[in-house]
mmCIF file of C-alpha atoms in Angstrom:
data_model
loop_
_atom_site.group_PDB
_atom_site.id
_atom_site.type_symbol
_atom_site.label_atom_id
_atom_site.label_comp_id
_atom_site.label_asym_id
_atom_site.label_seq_id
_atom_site.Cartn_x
_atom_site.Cartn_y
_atom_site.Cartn_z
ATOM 1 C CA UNK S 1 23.131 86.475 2.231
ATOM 2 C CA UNK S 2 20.012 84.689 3.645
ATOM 3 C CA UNK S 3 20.876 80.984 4.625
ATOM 4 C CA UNK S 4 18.398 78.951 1.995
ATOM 5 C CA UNK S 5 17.263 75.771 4.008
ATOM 6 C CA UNK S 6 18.664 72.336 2.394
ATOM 7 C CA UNK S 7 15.113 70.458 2.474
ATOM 8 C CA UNK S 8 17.474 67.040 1.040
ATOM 9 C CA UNK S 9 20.422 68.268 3.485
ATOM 10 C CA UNK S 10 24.107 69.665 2.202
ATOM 11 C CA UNK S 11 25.924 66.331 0.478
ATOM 12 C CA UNK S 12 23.915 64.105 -1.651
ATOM 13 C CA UNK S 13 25.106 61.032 -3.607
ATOM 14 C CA UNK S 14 24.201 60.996 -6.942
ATOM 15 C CA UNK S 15 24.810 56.680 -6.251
ATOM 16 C CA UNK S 16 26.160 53.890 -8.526
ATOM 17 C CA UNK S 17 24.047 50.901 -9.388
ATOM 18 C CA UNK S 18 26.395 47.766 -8.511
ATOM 19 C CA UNK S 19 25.916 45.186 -10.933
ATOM 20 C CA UNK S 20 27.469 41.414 -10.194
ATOM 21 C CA UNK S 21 29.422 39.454 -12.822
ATOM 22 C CA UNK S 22 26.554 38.107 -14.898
ATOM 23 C CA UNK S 23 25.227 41.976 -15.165
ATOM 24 C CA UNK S 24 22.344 41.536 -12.754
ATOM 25 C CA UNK S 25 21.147 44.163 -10.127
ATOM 26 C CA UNK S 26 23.576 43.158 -6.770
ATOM 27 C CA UNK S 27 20.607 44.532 -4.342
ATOM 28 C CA UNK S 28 22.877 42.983 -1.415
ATOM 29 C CA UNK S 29 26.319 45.282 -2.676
ATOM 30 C CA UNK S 30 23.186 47.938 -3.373
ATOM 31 C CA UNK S 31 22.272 48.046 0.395
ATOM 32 C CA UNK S 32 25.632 47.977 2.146
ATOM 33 C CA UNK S 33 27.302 51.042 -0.547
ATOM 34 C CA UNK S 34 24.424 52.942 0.755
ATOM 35 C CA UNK S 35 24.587 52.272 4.075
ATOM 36 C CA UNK S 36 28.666 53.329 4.014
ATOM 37 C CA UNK S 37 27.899 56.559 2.162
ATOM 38 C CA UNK S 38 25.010 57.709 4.652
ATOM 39 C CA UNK S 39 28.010 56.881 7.643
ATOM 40 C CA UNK S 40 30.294 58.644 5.467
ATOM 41 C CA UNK S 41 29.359 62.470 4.961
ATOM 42 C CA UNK S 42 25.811 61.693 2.668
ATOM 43 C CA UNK S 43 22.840 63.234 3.926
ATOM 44 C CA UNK S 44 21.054 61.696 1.034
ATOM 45 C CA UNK S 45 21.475 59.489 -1.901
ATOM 46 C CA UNK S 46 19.910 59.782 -5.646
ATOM 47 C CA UNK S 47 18.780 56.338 -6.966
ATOM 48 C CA UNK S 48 18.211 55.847 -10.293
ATOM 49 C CA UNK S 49 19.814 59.261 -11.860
ATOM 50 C CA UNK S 50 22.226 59.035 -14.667
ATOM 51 C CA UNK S 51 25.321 57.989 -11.995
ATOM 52 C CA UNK S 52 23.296 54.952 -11.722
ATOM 53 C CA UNK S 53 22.759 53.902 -15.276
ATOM 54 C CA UNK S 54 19.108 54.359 -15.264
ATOM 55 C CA UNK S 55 18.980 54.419 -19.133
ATOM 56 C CA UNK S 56 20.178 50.504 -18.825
ATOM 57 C CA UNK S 57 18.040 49.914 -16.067
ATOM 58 C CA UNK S 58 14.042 48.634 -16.336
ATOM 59 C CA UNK S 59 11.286 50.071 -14.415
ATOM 60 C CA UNK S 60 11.241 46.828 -12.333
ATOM 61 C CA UNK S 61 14.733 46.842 -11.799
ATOM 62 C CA UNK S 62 14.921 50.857 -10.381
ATOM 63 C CA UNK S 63 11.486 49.888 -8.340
ATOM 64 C CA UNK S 64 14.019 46.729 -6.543
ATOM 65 C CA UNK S 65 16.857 49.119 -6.230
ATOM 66 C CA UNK S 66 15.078 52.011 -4.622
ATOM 67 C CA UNK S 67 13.059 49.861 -1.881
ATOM 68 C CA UNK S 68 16.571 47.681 -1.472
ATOM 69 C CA UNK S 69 18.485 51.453 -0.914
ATOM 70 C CA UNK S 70 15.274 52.550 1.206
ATOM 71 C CA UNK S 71 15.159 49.883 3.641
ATOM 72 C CA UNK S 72 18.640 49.595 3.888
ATOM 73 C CA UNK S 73 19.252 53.111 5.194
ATOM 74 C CA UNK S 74 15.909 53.568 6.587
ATOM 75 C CA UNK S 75 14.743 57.178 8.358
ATOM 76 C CA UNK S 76 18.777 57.761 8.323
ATOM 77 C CA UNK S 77 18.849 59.458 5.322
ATOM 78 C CA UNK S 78 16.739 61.092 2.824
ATOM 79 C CA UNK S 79 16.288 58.688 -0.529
ATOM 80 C CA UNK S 80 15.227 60.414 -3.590
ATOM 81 C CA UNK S 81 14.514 58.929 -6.960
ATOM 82 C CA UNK S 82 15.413 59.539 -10.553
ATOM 83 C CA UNK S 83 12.220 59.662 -12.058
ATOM 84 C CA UNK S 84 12.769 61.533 -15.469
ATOM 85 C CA UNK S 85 12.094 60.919 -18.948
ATOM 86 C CA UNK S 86 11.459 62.746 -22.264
ATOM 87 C CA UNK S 87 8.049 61.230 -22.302
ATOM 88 C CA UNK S 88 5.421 63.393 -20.199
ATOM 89 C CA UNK S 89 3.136 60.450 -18.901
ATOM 90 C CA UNK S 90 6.114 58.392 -18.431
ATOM 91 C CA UNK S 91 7.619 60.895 -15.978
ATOM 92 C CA UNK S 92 4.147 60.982 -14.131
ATOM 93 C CA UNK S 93 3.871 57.324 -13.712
ATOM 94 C CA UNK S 94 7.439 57.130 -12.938
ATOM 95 C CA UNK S 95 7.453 59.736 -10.272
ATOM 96 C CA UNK S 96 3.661 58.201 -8.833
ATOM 97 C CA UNK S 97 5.240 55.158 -8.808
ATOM 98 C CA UNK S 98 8.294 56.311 -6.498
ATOM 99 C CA UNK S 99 5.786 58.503 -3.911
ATOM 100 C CA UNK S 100 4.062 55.225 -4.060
ATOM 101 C CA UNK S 101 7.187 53.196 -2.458
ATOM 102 C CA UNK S 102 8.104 55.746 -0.194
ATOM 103 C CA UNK S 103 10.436 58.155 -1.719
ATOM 104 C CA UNK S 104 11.812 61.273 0.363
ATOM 105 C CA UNK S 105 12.192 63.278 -3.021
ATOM 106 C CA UNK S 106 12.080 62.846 -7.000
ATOM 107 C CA UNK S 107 14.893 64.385 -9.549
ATOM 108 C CA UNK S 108 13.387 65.188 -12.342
ATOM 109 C CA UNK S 109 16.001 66.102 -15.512
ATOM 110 C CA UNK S 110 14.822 67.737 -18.134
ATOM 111 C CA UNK S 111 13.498 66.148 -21.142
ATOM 112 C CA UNK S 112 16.326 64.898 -23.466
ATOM 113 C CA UNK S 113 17.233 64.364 -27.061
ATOM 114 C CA UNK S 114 13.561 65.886 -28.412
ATOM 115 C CA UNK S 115 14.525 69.041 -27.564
ATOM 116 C CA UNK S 116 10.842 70.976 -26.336
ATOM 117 C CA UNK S 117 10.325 74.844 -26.128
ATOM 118 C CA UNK S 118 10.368 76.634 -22.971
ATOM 119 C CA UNK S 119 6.787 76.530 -22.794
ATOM 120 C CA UNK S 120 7.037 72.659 -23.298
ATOM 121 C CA UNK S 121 9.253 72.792 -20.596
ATOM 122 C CA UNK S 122 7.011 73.993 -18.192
ATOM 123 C CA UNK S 123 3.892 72.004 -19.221
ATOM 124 C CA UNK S 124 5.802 68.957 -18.928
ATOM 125 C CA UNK S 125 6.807 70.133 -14.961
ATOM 126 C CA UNK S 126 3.536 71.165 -14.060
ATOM 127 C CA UNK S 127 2.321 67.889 -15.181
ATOM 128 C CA UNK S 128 4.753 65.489 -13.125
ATOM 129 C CA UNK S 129 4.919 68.170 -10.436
ATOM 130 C CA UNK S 130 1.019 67.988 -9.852
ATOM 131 C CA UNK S 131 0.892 64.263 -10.314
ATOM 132 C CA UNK S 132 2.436 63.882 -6.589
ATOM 133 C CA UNK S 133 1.171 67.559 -5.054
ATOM 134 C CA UNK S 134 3.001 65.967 -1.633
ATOM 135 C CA UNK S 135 6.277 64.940 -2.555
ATOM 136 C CA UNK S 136 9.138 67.032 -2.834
ATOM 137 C CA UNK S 137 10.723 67.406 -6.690
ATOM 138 C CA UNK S 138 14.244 68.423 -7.607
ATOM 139 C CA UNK S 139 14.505 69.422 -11.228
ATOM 140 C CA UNK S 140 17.330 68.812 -12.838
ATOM 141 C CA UNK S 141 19.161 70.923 -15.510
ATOM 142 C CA UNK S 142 21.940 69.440 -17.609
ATOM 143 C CA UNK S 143 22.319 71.032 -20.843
ATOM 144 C CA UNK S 144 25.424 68.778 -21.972
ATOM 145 C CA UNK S 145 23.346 65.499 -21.474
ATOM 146 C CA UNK S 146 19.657 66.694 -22.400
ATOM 147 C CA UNK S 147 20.897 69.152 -25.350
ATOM 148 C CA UNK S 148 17.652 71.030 -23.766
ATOM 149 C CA UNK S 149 18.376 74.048 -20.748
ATOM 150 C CA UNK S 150 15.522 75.149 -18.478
ATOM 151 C CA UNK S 151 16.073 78.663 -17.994
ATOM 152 C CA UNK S 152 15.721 80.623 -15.072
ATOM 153 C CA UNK S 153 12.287 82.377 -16.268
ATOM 154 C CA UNK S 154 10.687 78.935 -17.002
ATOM 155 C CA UNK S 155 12.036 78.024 -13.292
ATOM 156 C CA UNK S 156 10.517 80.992 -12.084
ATOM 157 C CA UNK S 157 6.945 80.566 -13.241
ATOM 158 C CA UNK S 158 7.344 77.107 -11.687
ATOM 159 C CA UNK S 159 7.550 78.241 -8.160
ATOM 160 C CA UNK S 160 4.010 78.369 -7.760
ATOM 161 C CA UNK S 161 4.192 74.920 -7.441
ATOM 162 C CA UNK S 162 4.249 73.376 -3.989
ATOM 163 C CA UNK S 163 6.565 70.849 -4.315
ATOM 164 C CA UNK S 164 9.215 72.264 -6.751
ATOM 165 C CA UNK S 165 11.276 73.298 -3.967
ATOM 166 C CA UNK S 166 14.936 72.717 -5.210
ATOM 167 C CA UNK S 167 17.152 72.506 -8.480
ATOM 168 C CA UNK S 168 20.131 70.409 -9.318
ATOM 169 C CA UNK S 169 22.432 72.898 -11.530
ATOM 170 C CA UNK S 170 24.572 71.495 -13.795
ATOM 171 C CA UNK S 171 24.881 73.788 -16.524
ATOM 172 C CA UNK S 172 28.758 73.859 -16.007
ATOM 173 C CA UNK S 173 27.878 77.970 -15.337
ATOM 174 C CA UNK S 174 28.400 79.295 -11.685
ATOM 175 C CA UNK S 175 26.192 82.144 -13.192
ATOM 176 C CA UNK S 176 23.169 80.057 -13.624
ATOM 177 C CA UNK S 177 23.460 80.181 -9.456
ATOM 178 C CA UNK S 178 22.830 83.674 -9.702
ATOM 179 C CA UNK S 179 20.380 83.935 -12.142
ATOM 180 C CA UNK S 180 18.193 81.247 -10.184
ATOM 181 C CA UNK S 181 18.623 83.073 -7.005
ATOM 182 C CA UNK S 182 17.653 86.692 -8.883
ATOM 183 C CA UNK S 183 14.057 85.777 -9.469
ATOM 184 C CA UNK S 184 13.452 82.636 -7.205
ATOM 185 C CA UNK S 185 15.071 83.852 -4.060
ATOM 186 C CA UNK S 186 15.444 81.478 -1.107
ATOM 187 C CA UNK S 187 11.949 79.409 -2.043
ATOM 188 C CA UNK S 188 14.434 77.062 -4.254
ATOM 189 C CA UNK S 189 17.197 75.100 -2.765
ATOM 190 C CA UNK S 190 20.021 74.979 -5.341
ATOM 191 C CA UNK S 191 22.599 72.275 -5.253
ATOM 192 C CA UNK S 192 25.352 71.703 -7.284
ATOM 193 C CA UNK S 193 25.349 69.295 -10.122
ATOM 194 C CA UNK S 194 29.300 69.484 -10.353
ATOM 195 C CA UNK S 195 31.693 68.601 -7.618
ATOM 196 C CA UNK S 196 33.967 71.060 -9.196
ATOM 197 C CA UNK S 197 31.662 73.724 -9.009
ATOM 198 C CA UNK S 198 30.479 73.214 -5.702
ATOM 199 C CA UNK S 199 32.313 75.745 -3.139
ATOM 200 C CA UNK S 200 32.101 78.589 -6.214
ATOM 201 C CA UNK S 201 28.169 77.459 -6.253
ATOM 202 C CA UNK S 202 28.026 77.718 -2.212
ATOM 203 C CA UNK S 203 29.059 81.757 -2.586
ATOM 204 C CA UNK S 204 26.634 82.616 -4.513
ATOM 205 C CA UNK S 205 23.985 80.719 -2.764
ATOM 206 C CA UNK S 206 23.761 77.553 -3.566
ATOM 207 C CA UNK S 207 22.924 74.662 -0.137
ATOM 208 C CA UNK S 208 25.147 71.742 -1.257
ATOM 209 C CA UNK S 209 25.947 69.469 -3.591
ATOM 210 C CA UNK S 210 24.614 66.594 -5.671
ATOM 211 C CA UNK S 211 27.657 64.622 -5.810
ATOM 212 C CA UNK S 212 29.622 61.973 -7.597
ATOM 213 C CA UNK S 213 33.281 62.542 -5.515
ATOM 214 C CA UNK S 214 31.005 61.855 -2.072
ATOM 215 C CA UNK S 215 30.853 57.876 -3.072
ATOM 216 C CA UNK S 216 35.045 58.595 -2.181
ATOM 217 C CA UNK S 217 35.190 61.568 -0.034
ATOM 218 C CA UNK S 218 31.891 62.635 1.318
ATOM 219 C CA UNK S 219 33.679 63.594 4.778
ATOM 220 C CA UNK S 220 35.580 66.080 3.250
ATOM 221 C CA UNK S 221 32.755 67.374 1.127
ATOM 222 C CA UNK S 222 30.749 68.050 4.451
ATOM 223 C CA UNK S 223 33.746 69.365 6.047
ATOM 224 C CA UNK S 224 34.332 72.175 2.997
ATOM 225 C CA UNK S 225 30.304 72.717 3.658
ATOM 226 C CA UNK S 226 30.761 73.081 6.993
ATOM 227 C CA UNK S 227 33.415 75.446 7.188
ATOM 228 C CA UNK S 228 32.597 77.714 4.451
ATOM 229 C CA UNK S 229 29.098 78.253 6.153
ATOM 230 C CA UNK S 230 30.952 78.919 9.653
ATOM 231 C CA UNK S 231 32.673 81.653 7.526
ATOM 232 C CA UNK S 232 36.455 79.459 7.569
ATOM 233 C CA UNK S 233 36.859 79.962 3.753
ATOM 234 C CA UNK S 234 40.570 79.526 3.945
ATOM 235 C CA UNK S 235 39.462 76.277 5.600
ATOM 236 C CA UNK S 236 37.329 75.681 2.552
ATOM 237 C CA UNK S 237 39.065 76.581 -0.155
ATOM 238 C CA UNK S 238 41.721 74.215 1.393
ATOM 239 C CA UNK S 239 39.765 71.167 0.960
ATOM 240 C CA UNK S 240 38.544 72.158 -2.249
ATOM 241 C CA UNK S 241 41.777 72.588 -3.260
ATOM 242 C CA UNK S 242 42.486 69.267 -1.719
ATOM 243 C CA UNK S 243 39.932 67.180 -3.812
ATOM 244 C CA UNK S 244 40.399 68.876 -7.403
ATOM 245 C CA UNK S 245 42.763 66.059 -8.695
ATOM 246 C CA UNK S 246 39.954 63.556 -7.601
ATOM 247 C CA UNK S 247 37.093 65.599 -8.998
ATOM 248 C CA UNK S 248 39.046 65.966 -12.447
ATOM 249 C CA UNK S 249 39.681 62.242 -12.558
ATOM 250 C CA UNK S 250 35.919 61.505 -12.049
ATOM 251 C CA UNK S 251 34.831 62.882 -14.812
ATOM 252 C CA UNK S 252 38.204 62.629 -17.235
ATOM 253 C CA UNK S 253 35.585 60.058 -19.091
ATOM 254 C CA UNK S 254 32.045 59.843 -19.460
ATOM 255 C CA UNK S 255 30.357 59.561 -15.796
ATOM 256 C CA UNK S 256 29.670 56.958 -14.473
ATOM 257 C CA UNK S 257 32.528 55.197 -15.920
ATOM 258 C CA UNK S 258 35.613 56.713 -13.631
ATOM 259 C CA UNK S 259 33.619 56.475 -10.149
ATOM 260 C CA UNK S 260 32.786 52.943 -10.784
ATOM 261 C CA UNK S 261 36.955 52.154 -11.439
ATOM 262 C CA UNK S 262 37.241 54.514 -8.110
ATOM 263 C CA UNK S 263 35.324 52.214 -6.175
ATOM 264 C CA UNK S 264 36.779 49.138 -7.471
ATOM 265 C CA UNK S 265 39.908 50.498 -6.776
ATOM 266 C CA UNK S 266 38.827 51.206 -3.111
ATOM 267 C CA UNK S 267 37.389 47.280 -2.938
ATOM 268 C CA UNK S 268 33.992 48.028 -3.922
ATOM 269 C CA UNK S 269 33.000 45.520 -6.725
ATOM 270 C CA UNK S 270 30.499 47.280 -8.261
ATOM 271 C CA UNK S 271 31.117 45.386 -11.431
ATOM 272 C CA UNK S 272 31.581 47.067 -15.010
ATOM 273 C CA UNK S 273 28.831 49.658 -16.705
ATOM 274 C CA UNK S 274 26.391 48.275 -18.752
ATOM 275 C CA UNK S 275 26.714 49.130 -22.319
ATOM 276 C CA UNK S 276 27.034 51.574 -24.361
ATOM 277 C CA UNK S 277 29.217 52.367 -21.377
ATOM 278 C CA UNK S 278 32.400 50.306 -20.739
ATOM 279 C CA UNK S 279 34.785 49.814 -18.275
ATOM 280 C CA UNK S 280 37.467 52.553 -17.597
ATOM 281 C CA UNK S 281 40.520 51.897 -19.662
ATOM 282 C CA UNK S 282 44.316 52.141 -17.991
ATOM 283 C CA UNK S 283 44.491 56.314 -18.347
ATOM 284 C CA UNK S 284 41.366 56.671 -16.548
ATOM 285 C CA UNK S 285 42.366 53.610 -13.576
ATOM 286 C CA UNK S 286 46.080 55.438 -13.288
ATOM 287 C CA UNK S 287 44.523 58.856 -12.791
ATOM 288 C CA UNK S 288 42.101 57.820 -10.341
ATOM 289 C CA UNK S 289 44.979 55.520 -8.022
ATOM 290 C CA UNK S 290 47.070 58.839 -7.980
ATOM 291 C CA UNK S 291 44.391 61.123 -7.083
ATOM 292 C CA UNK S 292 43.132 58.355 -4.327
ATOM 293 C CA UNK S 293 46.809 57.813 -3.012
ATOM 294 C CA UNK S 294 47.321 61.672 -2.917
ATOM 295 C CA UNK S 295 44.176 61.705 -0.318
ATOM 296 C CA UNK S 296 45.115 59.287 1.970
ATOM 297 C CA UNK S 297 46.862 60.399 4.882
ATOM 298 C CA UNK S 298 50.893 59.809 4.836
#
């Protein structure tokens, strides 16, 4: 198998939004969680995605929170932006706006809730794609949120585009791996959208991950990376094995309600979702302290 290049590197955090006690942005919390996760296994971080509640954010707030993230971590790491919608010219000014501050790298999910065609699809990538011909896109399939799946033609047709050089997968299917590679080959740089998925995804040629478990455990993840590409699968499916209980409890309830009880739990006050999302209730917080105690070394 031909080693694709990882143009965002192998772990990226998909990254909470902290919010303090009154619900406000906490930029300060913001810049030292991101800090942490680059010296803790992240190549990259994802502002603004779903993990960070950017339905309940404004544009000014994800504008504050990506230059807070950006400076904070500086040429360290690679900081891309969430910059989709299921409005066309709201995804191009949204992803001008973030090559505009500096961003390394846009995700780019696929239009929810109005459900377009596959050719609607495609006109709606070509649009944001060409409104930034120089930065680096990452679109972003996710059936279960969007209702909507790009499929692996419509992907295909895309690649003569520049910048669409890598795909967050998150159909829940390891076989939409394989279809992707089939007729894109190694021009597109597929990461995992599912933590659970990820060292399954890795066989069949996928760079790395997109991750929610790497706010916790981002050493590990880069350590199952590491050794399954130096061919020590036993290694690998070790620590995959290892962080299953973790990777269950994140996402036990709707995302990003577990991994912000996870964090709290590890001393991170990253305050409460904003609604429609609420706080994890005492299932949720028990799951995640077992699965966190079972990971720390005895």
């Amino acid at each position: 198998m031909t080693l694709v290049a990882a143009p965002f590197g192998r772990v990226l955090t998909a990254m909470v939004t902290p919010f303090a006690a009154d619900g406000a942005l906490d930029l300060d919390l913001a810049a030292r969680l991101a800090v942490h996760l680059v010296a803790h296994g992240s190549d990259g971080l994802v502002v603004c995605g779903t993990t960070g509640e950017s339905p309940t954010l404004s544009w000014q707030e994800q504008h504050q929170l990506f230059q807070a993230v950006k400076e904070a971590v500086g040429p360290g790491a690679k900081v891309l932006a969430g910059t989709g919608s299921n409005c066309t010219a709201e995804a191009v000014e949204a992803i001008s706006q973030a090559a505009a501050l500096g961003a390394d790298g846009a995700l780019v999910v696929v239009p929810y809730y109005n459900k377009p065609p596959q050719e609607g699809l495609e006109a709606h990538f070509r649009a944001v794609a060409s409104a930034v011909p120089e930065l680096p896109i990452m679109l972003y399939n996710i059936p279960g949120r969007t209702s909507c799946s790009l499929a692996p033609d419509t992907t295909a047709r895309l690649m003569d585009l520049p910048n669409v050089v890598s795909y967050k997968a998150a159909s829940g299917s390891t076989d939409e791996v394989t279809q992707l590679r089939v007729r894109c080959g190694s021009a597109l740089a597929i990461y995992s959208g599912d933590d659970a998925l990820t060292l399954p995804m890795l066989a069949l040629g996928a760079v790395g991950v997109v991750s929610v478990a790497s706010h916790l455990v981002g050493p590990l993840i880069q350590q199952m990376i590491t050794a399954f590409h130096a061919g020590d699968h036993a290694i690998a499916q070790a620590l995959h094995e290892q962080m299953m209980p973790l990777c269950r409890a994140l996402f036990s309830c709707t995302n990003p309600i577990p991994v912000k009880a996870a964090l709290q739990l590890e001393g991170w006050p990253v305050g409460a979702p904003r609604l429609p999302l609420v706080s994890a209730d005492s299932d949720v917080r028990e799951r995640l302290t077992t699965a966190l105690a079972a990971l720390r070394p005895t």
